[in-house]
PDB file of C-alpha atoms in Angstrom:
ATOM      1  CA  MET A 299     -14.624 -25.011  21.771  1.00 39.00           C
ATOM      2  CA  SER A 300     -12.496 -27.351  19.682  1.00 39.00           C
ATOM      3  CA  ALA A 301      -9.104 -26.370  18.277  1.00 40.00           C
ATOM      4  CA  SER A 302     -10.582 -26.023  14.799  1.00 37.00           C
ATOM      5  CA  GLN A 303     -13.217 -23.574  16.067  1.00 37.00           C
ATOM      6  CA  ARG A 304     -10.844 -21.286  17.979  1.00 35.00           C
ATOM      7  CA  PRO A 305      -9.809 -18.090  16.248  1.00 36.00           C
ATOM      8  CA  SER A 306      -6.230 -18.088  15.090  1.00 33.00           C
ATOM      9  CA  THR A 307      -3.869 -15.687  16.815  1.00 35.00           C
ATOM     10  CA  VAL A 308      -1.186 -16.061  14.149  1.00 33.00           C
ATOM     11  CA  PRO A 309      -1.380 -13.148  11.729  1.00 35.00           C
ATOM     12  CA  SER A 310      -1.637 -14.024   8.085  1.00 34.00           C
ATOM     13  CA  ALA A 311       1.566 -13.514   6.095  1.00 39.00           C
ATOM     14  CA  VAL A 312      -0.495 -12.186   3.206  1.00 39.00           C
ATOM     15  CA  PRO A 313      -2.879  -9.301   3.854  1.00 52.00           C
ATOM     16  CA  ALA A 314      -6.468  -9.729   2.766  1.00 52.00           C
ATOM     17  CA  ALA A 315      -7.176  -8.403  -0.703  1.00 64.00           C
ATOM     18  CA  VAL A 316      -8.408  -4.838  -0.637  1.00 68.00           C
ATOM     19  CA  PRO A 317     -10.314  -3.622  -3.663  1.00 79.00           C
ATOM     20  CA  ILE A 318      -8.599  -0.643  -5.242  1.00 86.00           C
ATOM     21  CA  ALA A 319     -10.530   1.898  -7.222  1.00 92.00           C
ATOM     22  CA  TRP A 320      -8.947   4.714  -9.188  1.00 95.00           C
ATOM     23  CA  VAL A 321     -10.537   8.144  -8.994  1.00 97.00           C
ATOM     24  CA  ARG A 322      -9.893  11.515 -10.586  1.00 98.00           C
ATOM     25  CA  ARG A 323      -6.821  13.284  -9.201  1.00 97.00           C
ATOM     26  CA  GLU A 324      -7.016  17.031  -8.626  1.00 97.00           C
ATOM     27  CA  PRO A 325      -4.653  18.596  -9.299  1.00 98.00           C
ATOM     28  CA  PRO A 326      -2.924  16.159 -11.661  1.00 98.00           C
ATOM     29  CA  LEU A 327       0.658  15.104 -10.989  1.00 98.00           C
ATOM     30  CA  THR A 328       3.404  16.684 -13.073  1.00 98.00           C
ATOM     31  CA  PRO A 329       4.189  14.282 -15.945  1.00 98.00           C
ATOM     32  CA  ALA A 330       7.599  12.624 -15.619  1.00 98.00           C
ATOM     33  CA  ALA A 331       7.046   9.699 -17.986  1.00 98.00           C
ATOM     34  CA  VAL A 332       4.764   8.347 -20.665  1.00 98.00           C
ATOM     35  CA  THR A 333       3.967   4.700 -21.388  1.00 97.00           C
ATOM     36  CA  ALA A 334       2.157   2.736 -24.062  1.00 95.00           C
ATOM     37  CA  THR A 335       1.520  -0.893 -24.920  1.00 92.00           C
ATOM     38  CA  GLY A 336       0.952  -2.864 -28.102  1.00 87.00           C
ATOM     39  CA  ARG A 337       0.569  -0.816 -31.277  1.00 89.00           C
ATOM     40  CA  ALA A 338       0.593   2.415 -29.275  1.00 93.00           C
ATOM     41  CA  SER A 339       4.094   1.514 -28.033  1.00 91.00           C
ATOM     42  CA  HIS A 340       5.283   1.607 -31.651  1.00 91.00           C
ATOM     43  CA  ALA A 341       3.685   5.029 -32.129  1.00 94.00           C
ATOM     44  CA  LEU A 342       5.319   6.198 -28.884  1.00 95.00           C
ATOM     45  CA  ALA A 343       8.719   4.938 -30.093  1.00 93.00           C
ATOM     46  CA  ARG A 344       8.295   6.877 -33.350  1.00 94.00           C
ATOM     47  CA  ALA A 345       7.157  10.031 -31.516  1.00 95.00           C
ATOM     48  CA  THR A 346      10.075   9.751 -29.085  1.00 95.00           C
ATOM     49  CA  SER A 347      12.502   9.236 -31.954  1.00 93.00           C
ATOM     50  CA  ALA A 348      11.137  12.374 -33.634  1.00 93.00           C
ATOM     51  CA  ARG A 349      11.559  14.366 -30.380  1.00 93.00           C
ATOM     52  CA  VAL A 350      15.138  13.134 -29.995  1.00 93.00           C
ATOM     53  CA  ASP A 351      15.931  13.861 -33.648  1.00 90.00           C
ATOM     54  CA  ALA A 352      14.491  17.389 -33.163  1.00 91.00           C
ATOM     55  CA  GLY A 353      16.859  18.060 -30.279  1.00 89.00           C
ATOM     56  CA  SER A 354      15.095  16.921 -27.100  1.00 86.00           C
ATOM     57  CA  ALA A 355      17.918  15.741 -24.892  1.00 85.00           C
ATOM     58  CA  GLY A 356      17.641  13.750 -21.718  1.00 90.00           C
ATOM     59  CA  LEU A 357      14.864  11.350 -22.682  1.00 95.00           C
ATOM     60  CA  ARG A 358      15.433   7.855 -21.317  1.00 96.00           C
ATOM     61  CA  ALA A 359      13.474   4.787 -22.351  1.00 93.00           C
ATOM     62  CA  ALA A 360      12.870   1.235 -21.218  1.00 91.00           C
ATOM     63  CA  GLY A 361      11.139  -1.352 -23.340  1.00 85.00           C
ATOM     64  CA  ARG A 362       9.716  -4.789 -22.707  1.00 78.00           C
ATOM     65  CA  ARG A 363       9.203  -7.415 -25.370  1.00 69.00           C
ATOM     66  CA  ALA A 364       6.621 -10.165 -25.698  1.00 63.00           C
ATOM     67  CA  ASP A 365       6.671 -12.706 -28.509  1.00 61.00           C
ATOM     68  CA  GLY A 366       9.622 -10.878 -30.095  1.00 55.00           C
ATOM     69  CA  ASP A 367       7.737  -7.589 -30.452  1.00 53.00           C
ATOM     70  CA  LEU A 368       7.795  -4.415 -28.370  1.00 58.00           C
ATOM     71  CA  ASP A 369       5.063  -4.912 -25.770  1.00 82.00           C
ATOM     72  CA  ARG A 370       5.527  -1.861 -23.511  1.00 90.00           C
ATOM     73  CA  LEU A 371       7.585   1.289 -23.837  1.00 93.00           C
ATOM     74  CA  VAL A 372       8.220   3.741 -21.006  1.00 96.00           C
ATOM     75  CA  VAL A 373       9.831   7.105 -21.761  1.00 96.00           C
ATOM     76  CA  LEU A 374      11.105   9.252 -18.886  1.00 97.00           C
ATOM     77  CA  GLY A 375      12.107  12.886 -19.114  1.00 96.00           C
ATOM     78  CA  ASP A 376      11.264  16.487 -18.400  1.00 96.00           C
ATOM     79  CA  THR A 377       7.586  17.298 -18.870  1.00 96.00           C
ATOM     80  CA  GLU A 378       8.167  19.613 -21.832  1.00 94.00           C
ATOM     81  CA  ASP A 379      10.289  16.998 -23.634  1.00 95.00           C
ATOM     82  CA  LEU A 380       7.907  14.054 -23.313  1.00 96.00           C
ATOM     83  CA  PRO A 381       6.378  12.983 -26.628  1.00 96.00           C
ATOM     84  CA  TRP A 382       2.671  12.667 -27.279  1.00 95.00           C
ATOM     85  CA  CYS A 383       0.901   9.834 -29.043  1.00 93.00           C
ATOM     86  CA  ALA A 384      -2.624   8.459 -29.097  1.00 95.00           C
ATOM     87  CA  GLY A 385      -3.153   5.639 -26.616  1.00 95.00           C
ATOM     88  CA  ALA A 386      -0.295   6.641 -24.313  1.00 97.00           C
ATOM     89  CA  ARG A 387      -0.626   7.307 -20.582  1.00 97.00           C
ATOM     90  CA  TYR A 388       1.230  10.054 -18.772  1.00 98.00           C
ATOM     91  CA  LEU A 389       2.753   9.164 -15.422  1.00 99.00           C
ATOM     92  CA  GLY A 390       4.054  11.105 -12.452  1.00 99.00           C
ATOM     93  CA  TRP A 391       6.130  10.212  -9.403  1.00 98.00           C
ATOM     94  CA  GLU A 392       4.378   9.500  -6.125  1.00 98.00           C
ATOM     95  CA  ALA A 393       5.790   7.485  -3.216  1.00 97.00           C
ATOM     96  CA  GLY A 394       8.756   6.488  -5.399  1.00 96.00           C
ATOM     97  CA  VAL A 395       6.683   4.816  -8.123  1.00 97.00           C
ATOM     98  CA  LEU A 396       5.126   6.058 -11.347  1.00 98.00           C
ATOM     99  CA  VAL A 397       1.334   6.363 -11.347  1.00 98.00           C
ATOM    100  CA  PRO A 398      -1.175   7.974 -13.740  1.00 98.00           C
ATOM    101  CA  THR A 399      -1.067  11.760 -13.606  1.00 98.00           C
ATOM    102  CA  GLU A 400      -4.856  12.191 -13.636  1.00 98.00           C
ATOM    103  CA  ARG A 401      -5.981   9.185 -11.545  1.00 97.00           C
ATOM    104  CA  ARG A 402      -5.180   8.165  -7.976  1.00 96.00           C
ATOM    105  CA  PRO A 403      -5.793   4.946  -6.074  1.00 95.00           C
ATOM    106  CA  THR A 404      -8.313   4.934  -3.234  1.00 93.00           C
ATOM    107  CA  VAL A 405      -5.721   3.357  -0.939  1.00 91.00           C
ATOM    108  CA  PRO A 406      -2.669   5.353   0.196  1.00 93.00           C
ATOM    109  CA  THR A 407      -0.088   5.335  -2.580  1.00 94.00           C
ATOM    110  CA  ASP A 408       2.800   4.649  -0.196  1.00 93.00           C
ATOM    111  CA  ILE A 409       1.142   1.390   0.921  1.00 91.00           C
ATOM    112  CA  LEU A 410       0.363   0.424  -2.674  1.00 91.00           C
ATOM    113  CA  ALA A 411       3.932   1.288  -3.709  1.00 93.00           C
ATOM    114  CA  ALA A 412       5.431  -0.883  -0.949  1.00 92.00           C
ATOM    115  CA  GLN A 413       3.267  -3.837  -1.983  1.00 90.00           C
ATOM    116  CA  ALA A 414       4.164  -3.308  -5.654  1.00 92.00           C
ATOM    117  CA  ARG A 415       7.892  -3.259  -4.877  1.00 91.00           C
ATOM    118  CA  ALA A 416       7.550  -6.469  -2.858  1.00 91.00           C
ATOM    119  CA  LEU A 417       5.667  -8.206  -5.673  1.00 91.00           C
ATOM    120  CA  LEU A 418       8.174  -7.030  -8.276  1.00 91.00           C
ATOM    121  CA  LEU A 419      11.159  -8.220  -6.233  1.00 89.00           C
ATOM    122  CA  GLY A 420      12.869  -4.858  -6.025  1.00 78.00           C
ATOM    123  CA  ALA A 421      12.557  -3.718  -9.650  1.00 91.00           C
ATOM    124  CA  ALA A 422      14.263  -0.341 -10.029  1.00 94.00           C
ATOM    125  CA  LEU A 423      11.399   1.194 -12.028  1.00 95.00           C
ATOM    126  CA  VAL A 424       7.927   0.418 -10.687  1.00 95.00           C
ATOM    127  CA  ILE A 425       4.778   1.549 -12.463  1.00 95.00           C
ATOM    128  CA  VAL A 426       1.380   1.105 -10.823  1.00 94.00           C
ATOM    129  CA  LEU A 427      -1.551   1.423 -13.233  1.00 93.00           C
ATOM    130  CA  PRO A 428      -5.249   0.658 -12.793  1.00 93.00           C
ATOM    131  CA  ASP A 429      -4.881  -2.372 -15.068  1.00 90.00           C
ATOM    132  CA  ALA A 430      -1.214  -3.343 -14.697  1.00 89.00           C
ATOM    133  CA  LEU A 431       1.750  -3.540 -12.376  1.00 90.00           C
ATOM    134  CA  VAL A 432       5.029  -3.079 -14.251  1.00 91.00           C
ATOM    135  CA  GLY A 433       8.602  -3.568 -13.098  1.00 92.00           C
ATOM    136  CA  MET A 434      11.578  -2.719 -15.311  1.00 91.00           C
ATOM    137  CA  PRO A 435      15.219  -1.774 -14.988  1.00 91.00           C
ATOM    138  CA  MET A 436      15.671   1.989 -14.618  1.00 93.00           C
ATOM    139  CA  PRO A 437      17.054   3.308 -17.911  1.00 90.00           C
ATOM    140  CA  GLY A 438      20.452   4.784 -17.163  1.00 84.00           C
ATOM    141  CA  ARG A 439      21.327   6.627 -20.345  1.00 84.00           C
ATOM    142  CA  THR A 440      19.563   8.799 -22.848  1.00 90.00           C
ATOM    143  CA  VAL A 441      17.961   7.115 -25.800  1.00 90.00           C
ATOM    144  CA  ASP A 442      18.688   7.798 -29.449  1.00 87.00           C
ATOM    145  CA  GLY A 443      16.532   7.620 -32.558  1.00 85.00           C
ATOM    146  CA  PRO A 444      18.220   4.570 -34.135  1.00 87.00           C
ATOM    147  CA  THR A 445      17.796   2.522 -30.939  1.00 85.00           C
ATOM    148  CA  LEU A 446      14.106   3.396 -30.738  1.00 85.00           C
ATOM    149  CA  ARG A 447      13.550   2.547 -34.390  1.00 83.00           C
ATOM    150  CA  ALA A 448      15.408  -0.753 -33.941  1.00 83.00           C
ATOM    151  CA  TRP A 449      13.102  -1.674 -31.045  1.00 80.00           C
ATOM    152  CA  ILE A 450      10.152  -1.550 -33.425  1.00 81.00           C
ATOM    153  CA  GLY A 451      11.947  -3.121 -36.361  1.00 81.00           C
ATOM    154  CA  GLU A 452      12.349  -0.029 -38.522  1.00 76.00           C
TER     155      GLU A 452
END
């Protein structure tokens, strides 16, 4: 057997890709955050601003911009304070990351979370979605209506 035909005994530094499917989660996780992208992120900012203006305290938000516009908004808070808007996804904590409340990955979440943290270079807030992996700074203070409206140019 030539050297090129011998099996390698050196483990690969990168694990083989494992397909991940997302299936229904029963029971759902308790919502701890809500996120939206694109136009829905603007609606979420308005809904969050309305909740804050109505007296909901303790909501924290992180936003990400693309091409000068709000691309993704994440709002964290107590379940009963989280705003609702069409097109938003509710998230819950599992293995130290936020994941959809009603869907779960077919691989163990702790393994998926560790890989996500490694890919996102230690981002404080890690969100694992079926169609996206998001890393953001953890919002440290509560958000106010004027800040939210400024994010969307109102």
